[in-house]
PDB file of C-alpha atoms in Angstrom:
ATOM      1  CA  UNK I  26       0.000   0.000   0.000  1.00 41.00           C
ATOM      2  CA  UNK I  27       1.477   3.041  -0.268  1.00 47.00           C
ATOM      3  CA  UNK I  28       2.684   6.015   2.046  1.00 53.00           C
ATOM      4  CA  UNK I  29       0.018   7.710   3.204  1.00 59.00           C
ATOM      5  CA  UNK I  30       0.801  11.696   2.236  1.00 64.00           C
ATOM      6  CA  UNK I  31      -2.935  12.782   3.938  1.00 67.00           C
ATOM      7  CA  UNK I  32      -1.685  12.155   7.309  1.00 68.00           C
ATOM      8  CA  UNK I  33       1.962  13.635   7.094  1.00 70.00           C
ATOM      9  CA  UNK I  34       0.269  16.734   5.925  1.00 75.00           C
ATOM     10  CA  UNK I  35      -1.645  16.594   8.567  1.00 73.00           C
ATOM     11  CA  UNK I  36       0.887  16.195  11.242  1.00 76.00           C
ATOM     12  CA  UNK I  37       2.876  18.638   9.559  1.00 80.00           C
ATOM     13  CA  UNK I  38       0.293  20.885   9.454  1.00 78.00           C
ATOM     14  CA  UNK I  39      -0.098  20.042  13.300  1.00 77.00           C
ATOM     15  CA  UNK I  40       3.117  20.717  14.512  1.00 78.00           C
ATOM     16  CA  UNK I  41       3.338  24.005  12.576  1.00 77.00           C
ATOM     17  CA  UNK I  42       0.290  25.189  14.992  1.00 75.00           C
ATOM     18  CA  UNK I  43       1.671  24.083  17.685  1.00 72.00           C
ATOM     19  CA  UNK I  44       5.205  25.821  16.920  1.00 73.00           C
ATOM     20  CA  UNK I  45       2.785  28.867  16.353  1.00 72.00           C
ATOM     21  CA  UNK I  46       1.234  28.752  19.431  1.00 68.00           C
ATOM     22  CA  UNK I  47       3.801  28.214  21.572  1.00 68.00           C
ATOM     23  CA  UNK I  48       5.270  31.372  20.315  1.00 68.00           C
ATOM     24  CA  UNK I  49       2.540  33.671  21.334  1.00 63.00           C
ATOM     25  CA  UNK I  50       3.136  35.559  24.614  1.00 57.00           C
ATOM     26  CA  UNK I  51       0.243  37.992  26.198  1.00 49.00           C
ATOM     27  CA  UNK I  52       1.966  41.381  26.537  1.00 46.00           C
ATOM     28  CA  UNK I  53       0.049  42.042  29.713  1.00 44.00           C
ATOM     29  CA  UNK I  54       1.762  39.618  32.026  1.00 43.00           C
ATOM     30  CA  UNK I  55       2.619  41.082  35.535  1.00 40.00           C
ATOM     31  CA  UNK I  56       3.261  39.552  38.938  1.00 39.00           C
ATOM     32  CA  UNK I  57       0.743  36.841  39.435  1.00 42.00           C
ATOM     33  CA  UNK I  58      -1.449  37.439  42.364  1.00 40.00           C
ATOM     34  CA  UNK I  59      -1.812  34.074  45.083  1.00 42.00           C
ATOM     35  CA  UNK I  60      -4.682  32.383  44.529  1.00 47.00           C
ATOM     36  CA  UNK I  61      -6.688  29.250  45.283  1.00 58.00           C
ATOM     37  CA  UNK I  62      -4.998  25.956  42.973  1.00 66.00           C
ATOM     38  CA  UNK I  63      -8.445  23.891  44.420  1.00 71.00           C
ATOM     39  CA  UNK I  64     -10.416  24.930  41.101  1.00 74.00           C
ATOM     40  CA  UNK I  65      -7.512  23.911  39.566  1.00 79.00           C
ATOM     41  CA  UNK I  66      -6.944  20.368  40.888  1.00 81.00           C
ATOM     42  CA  UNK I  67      -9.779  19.627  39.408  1.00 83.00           C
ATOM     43  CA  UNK I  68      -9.614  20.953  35.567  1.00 84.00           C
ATOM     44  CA  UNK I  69      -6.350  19.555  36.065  1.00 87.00           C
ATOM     45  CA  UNK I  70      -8.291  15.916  37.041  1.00 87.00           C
ATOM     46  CA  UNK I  71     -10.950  15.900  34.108  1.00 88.00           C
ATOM     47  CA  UNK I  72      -7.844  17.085  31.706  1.00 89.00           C
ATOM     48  CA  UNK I  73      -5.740  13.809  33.209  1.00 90.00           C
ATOM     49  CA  UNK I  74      -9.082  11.440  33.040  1.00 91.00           C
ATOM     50  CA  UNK I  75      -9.898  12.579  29.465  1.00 92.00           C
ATOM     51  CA  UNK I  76      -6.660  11.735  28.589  1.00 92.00           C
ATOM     52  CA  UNK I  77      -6.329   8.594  29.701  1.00 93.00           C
ATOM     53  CA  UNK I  78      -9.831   7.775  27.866  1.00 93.00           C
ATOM     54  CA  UNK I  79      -8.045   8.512  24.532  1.00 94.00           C
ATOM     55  CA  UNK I  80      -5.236   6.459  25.385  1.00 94.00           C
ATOM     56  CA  UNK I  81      -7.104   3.397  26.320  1.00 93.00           C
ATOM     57  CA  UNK I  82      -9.233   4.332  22.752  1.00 92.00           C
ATOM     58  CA  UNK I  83      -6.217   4.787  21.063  1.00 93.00           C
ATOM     59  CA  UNK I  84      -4.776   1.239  22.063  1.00 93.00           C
ATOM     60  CA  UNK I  85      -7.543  -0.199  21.046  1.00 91.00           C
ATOM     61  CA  UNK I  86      -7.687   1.479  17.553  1.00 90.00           C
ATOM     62  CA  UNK I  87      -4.074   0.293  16.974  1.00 90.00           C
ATOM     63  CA  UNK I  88      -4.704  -3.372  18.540  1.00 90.00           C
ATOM     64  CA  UNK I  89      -7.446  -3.177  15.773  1.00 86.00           C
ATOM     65  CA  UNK I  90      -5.303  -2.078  13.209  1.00 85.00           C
ATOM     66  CA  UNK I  91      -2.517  -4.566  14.066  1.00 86.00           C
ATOM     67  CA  UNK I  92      -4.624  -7.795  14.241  1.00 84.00           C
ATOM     68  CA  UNK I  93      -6.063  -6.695  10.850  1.00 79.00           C
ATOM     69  CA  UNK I  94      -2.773  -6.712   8.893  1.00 78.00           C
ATOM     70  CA  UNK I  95      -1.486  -9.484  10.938  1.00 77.00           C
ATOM     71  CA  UNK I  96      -4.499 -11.788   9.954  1.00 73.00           C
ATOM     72  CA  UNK I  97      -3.176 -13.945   7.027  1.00 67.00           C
ATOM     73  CA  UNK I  98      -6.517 -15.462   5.594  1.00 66.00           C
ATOM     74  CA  UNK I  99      -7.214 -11.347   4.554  1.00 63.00           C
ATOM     75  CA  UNK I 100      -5.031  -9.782   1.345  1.00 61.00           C
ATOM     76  CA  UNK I 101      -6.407  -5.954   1.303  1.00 59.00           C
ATOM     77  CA  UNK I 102      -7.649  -5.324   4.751  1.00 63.00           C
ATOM     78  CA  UNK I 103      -8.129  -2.095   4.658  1.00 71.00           C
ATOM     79  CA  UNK I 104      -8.761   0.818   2.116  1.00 69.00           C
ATOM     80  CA  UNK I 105      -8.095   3.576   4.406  1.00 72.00           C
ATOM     81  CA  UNK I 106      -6.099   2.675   7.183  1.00 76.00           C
ATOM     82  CA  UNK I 107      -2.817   1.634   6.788  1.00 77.00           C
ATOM     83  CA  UNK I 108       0.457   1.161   8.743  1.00 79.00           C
ATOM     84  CA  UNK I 109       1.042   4.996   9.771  1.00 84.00           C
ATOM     85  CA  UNK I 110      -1.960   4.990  11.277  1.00 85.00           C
ATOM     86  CA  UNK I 111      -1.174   2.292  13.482  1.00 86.00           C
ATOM     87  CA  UNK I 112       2.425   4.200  14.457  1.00 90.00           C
ATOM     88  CA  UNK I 113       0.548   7.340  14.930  1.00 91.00           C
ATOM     89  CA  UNK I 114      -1.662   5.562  17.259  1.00 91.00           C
ATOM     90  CA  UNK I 115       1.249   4.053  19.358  1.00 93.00           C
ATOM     91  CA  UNK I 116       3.023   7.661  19.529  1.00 93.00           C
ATOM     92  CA  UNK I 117      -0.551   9.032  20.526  1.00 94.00           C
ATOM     93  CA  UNK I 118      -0.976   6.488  23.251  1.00 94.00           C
ATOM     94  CA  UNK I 119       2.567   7.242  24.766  1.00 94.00           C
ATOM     95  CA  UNK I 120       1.570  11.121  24.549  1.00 93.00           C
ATOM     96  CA  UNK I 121      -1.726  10.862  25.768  1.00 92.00           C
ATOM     97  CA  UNK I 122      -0.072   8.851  28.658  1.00 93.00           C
ATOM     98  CA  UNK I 123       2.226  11.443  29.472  1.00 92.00           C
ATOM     99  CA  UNK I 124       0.174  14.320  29.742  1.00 91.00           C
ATOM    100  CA  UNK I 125      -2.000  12.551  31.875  1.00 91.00           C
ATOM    101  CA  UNK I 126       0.854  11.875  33.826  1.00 90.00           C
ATOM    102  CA  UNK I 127       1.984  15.341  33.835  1.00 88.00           C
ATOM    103  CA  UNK I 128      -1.193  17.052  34.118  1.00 85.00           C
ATOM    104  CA  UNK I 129      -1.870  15.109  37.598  1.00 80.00           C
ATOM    105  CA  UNK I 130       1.695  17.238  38.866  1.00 79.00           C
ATOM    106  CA  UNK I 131       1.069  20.487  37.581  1.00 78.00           C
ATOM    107  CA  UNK I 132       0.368  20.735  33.883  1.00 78.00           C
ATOM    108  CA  UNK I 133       1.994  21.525  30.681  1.00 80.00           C
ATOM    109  CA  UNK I 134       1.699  24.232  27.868  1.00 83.00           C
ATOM    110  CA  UNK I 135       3.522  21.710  25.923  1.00 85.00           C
ATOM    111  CA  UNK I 136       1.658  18.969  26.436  1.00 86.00           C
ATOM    112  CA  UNK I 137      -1.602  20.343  26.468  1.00 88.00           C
ATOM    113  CA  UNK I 138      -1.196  21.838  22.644  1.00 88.00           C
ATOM    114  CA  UNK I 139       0.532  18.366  22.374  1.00 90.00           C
ATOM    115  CA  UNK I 140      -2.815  16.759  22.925  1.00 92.00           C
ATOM    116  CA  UNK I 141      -4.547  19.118  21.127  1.00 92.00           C
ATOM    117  CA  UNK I 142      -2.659  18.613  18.021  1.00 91.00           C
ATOM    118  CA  UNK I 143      -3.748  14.757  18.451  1.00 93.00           C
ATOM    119  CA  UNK I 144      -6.937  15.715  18.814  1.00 92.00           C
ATOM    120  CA  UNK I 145      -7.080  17.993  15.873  1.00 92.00           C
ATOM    121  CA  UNK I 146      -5.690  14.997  13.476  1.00 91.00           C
ATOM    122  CA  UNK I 147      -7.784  12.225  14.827  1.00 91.00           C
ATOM    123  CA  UNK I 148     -11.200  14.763  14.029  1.00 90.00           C
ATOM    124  CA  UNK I 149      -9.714  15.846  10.353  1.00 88.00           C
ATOM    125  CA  UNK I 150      -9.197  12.449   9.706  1.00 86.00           C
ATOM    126  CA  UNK I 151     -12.608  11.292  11.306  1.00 86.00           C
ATOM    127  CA  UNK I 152     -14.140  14.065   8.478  1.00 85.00           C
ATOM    128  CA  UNK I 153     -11.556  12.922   5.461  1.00 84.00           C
ATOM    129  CA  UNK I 154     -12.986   9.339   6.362  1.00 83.00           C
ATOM    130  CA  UNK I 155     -16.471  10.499   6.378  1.00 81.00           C
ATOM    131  CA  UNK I 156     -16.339  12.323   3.002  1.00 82.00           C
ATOM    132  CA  UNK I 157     -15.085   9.499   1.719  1.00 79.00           C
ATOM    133  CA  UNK I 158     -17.964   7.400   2.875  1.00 79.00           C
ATOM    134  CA  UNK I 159     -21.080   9.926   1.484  1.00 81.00           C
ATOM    135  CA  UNK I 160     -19.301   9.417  -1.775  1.00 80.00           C
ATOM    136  CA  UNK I 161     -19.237   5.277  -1.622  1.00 76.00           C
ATOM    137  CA  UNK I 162     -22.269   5.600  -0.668  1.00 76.00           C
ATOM    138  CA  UNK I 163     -23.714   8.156  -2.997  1.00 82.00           C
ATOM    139  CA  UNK I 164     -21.815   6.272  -6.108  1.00 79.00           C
ATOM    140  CA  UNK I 165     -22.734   2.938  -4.691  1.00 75.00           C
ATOM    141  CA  UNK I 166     -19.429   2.267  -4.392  1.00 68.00           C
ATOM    142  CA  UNK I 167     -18.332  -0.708  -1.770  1.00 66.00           C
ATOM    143  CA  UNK I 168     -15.261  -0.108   0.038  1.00 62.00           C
ATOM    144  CA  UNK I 169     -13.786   1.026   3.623  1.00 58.00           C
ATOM    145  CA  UNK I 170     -15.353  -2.590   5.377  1.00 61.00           C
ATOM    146  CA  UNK I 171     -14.766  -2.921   8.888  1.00 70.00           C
ATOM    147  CA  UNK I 172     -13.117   0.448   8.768  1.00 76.00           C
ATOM    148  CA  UNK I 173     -16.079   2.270  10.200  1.00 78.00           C
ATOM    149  CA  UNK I 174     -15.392   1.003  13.598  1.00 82.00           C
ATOM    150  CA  UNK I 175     -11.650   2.288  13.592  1.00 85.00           C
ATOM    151  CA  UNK I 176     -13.127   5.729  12.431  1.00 85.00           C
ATOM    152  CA  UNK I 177     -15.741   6.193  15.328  1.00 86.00           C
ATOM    153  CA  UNK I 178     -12.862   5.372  17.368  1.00 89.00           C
ATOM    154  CA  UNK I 179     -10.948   7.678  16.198  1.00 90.00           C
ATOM    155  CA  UNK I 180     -13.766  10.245  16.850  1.00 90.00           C
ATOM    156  CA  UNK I 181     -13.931   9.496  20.250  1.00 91.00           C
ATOM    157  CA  UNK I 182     -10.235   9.725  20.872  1.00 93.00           C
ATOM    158  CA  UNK I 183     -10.752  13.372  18.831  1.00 93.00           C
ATOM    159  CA  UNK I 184     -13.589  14.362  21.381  1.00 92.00           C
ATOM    160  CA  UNK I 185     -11.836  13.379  25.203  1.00 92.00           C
ATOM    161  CA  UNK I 186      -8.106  14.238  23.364  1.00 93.00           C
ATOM    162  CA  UNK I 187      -9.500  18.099  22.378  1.00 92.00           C
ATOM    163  CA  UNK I 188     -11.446  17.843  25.799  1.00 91.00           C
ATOM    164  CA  UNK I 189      -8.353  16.741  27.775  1.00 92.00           C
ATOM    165  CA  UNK I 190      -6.222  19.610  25.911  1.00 91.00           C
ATOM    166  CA  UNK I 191      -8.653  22.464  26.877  1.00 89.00           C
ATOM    167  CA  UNK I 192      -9.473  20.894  30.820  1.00 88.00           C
ATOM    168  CA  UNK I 193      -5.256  21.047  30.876  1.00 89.00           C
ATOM    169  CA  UNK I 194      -5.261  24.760  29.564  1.00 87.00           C
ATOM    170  CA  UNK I 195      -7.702  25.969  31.752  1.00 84.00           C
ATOM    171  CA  UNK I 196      -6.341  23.919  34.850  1.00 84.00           C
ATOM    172  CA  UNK I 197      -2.929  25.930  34.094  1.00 81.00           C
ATOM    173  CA  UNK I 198      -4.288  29.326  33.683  1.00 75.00           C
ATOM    174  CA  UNK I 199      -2.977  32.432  35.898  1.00 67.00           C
ATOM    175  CA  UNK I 200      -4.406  35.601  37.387  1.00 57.00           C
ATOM    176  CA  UNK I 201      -2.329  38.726  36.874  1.00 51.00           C
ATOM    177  CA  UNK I 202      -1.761  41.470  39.152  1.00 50.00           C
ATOM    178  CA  UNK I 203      -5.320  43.266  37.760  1.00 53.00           C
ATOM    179  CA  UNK I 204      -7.432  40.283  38.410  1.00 53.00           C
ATOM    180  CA  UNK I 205      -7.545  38.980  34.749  1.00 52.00           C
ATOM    181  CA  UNK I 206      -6.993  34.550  34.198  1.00 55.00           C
ATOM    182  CA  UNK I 207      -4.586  34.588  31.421  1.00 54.00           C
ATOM    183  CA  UNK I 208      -3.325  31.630  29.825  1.00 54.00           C
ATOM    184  CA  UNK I 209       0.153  32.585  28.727  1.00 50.00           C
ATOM    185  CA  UNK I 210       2.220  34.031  31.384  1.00 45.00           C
TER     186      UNK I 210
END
């Protein structure tokens, strides 16, 4: 089968956000004032939780993957879905595992547009898949079995990844000196 170009574009794409973002500095940053870290224990919690949900979805999308091609009686089996998924899945799971990790301590800018960047692959795949399907469908056109399943996955590890990115953003946010929660400090 060969190389998959969508989802290196993708990733590309991905990182070049994230080197974006991290870049971006609000120009009103004084001395933070003390405050309360109980509210954000627990955005902090639901971003860790969230994150291990995607992991756990994410192993099972690539223990999916991997018994597929590893099943000799099949030849072509699958259209879509191909070996880069499957490492992109493994790296996700490691990530995903991290920041979970890392977000129970004290959170991570890094990891939380880390996650984010998963979560914005998984859900433009999810929709490349999903065109894909209207026009089988429409054209009558049979292909993409047993692939649905691995796609709906992958939409749930899109939802609790982007849901796990945000809970870690807002779990790490500051208040300045006028009162303000800023996220970049």
């Amino acid at each position: 089968m060969p190389f998959n170009y969508t989802n290196l574009i993708l990733t590309v794409l991905a990182f070049a956000l994230f080197v974006v973002l991290l870049f971006i500095r609000m120009s009103d940053s004084t001395s933070s004032v003390l405050q309360s870290e109980a509210w954000k224990t627990k955005w902090r919690i639901s971003g860790a939780i969230t994150a291990l949900l995607a992991a756990g979805l994410a192993i099972w999308a690539l223990i999916i993957i991997v018994m597929e091609y590893s099943s000799p009686a099949k030849n072509n089996p699958f259209l879509f879905s191909n070996d880069f998924d499957a490492v992109f899945a493994g790296v996700s799971i490691i990530l995903l595992i991290l920041a979970a990790i890392w977000t129970f301590r004290k959170g991570s800018y890094l990891l939380a547009g880390i996650v984010l960047g998963i979560g914005f692959i998984y859900l433009t795949n999810y929709f490349w898949f999903d065109e894909w399907m209207r026009y089988a469908a429409k054209n009558g056109l049979k292909f993409g079995n047993g692939e649905n399943r691995i796609f709906g996955i992958n939409l749930l590890i899109a939802l609790f990844a982007t849901l796990s990115g945000v809970f870690q953003l807002v779990g790490k946010k500051e208040r300045n000196a006028k009162g303000y929660y800023v996220l970049f400090v």
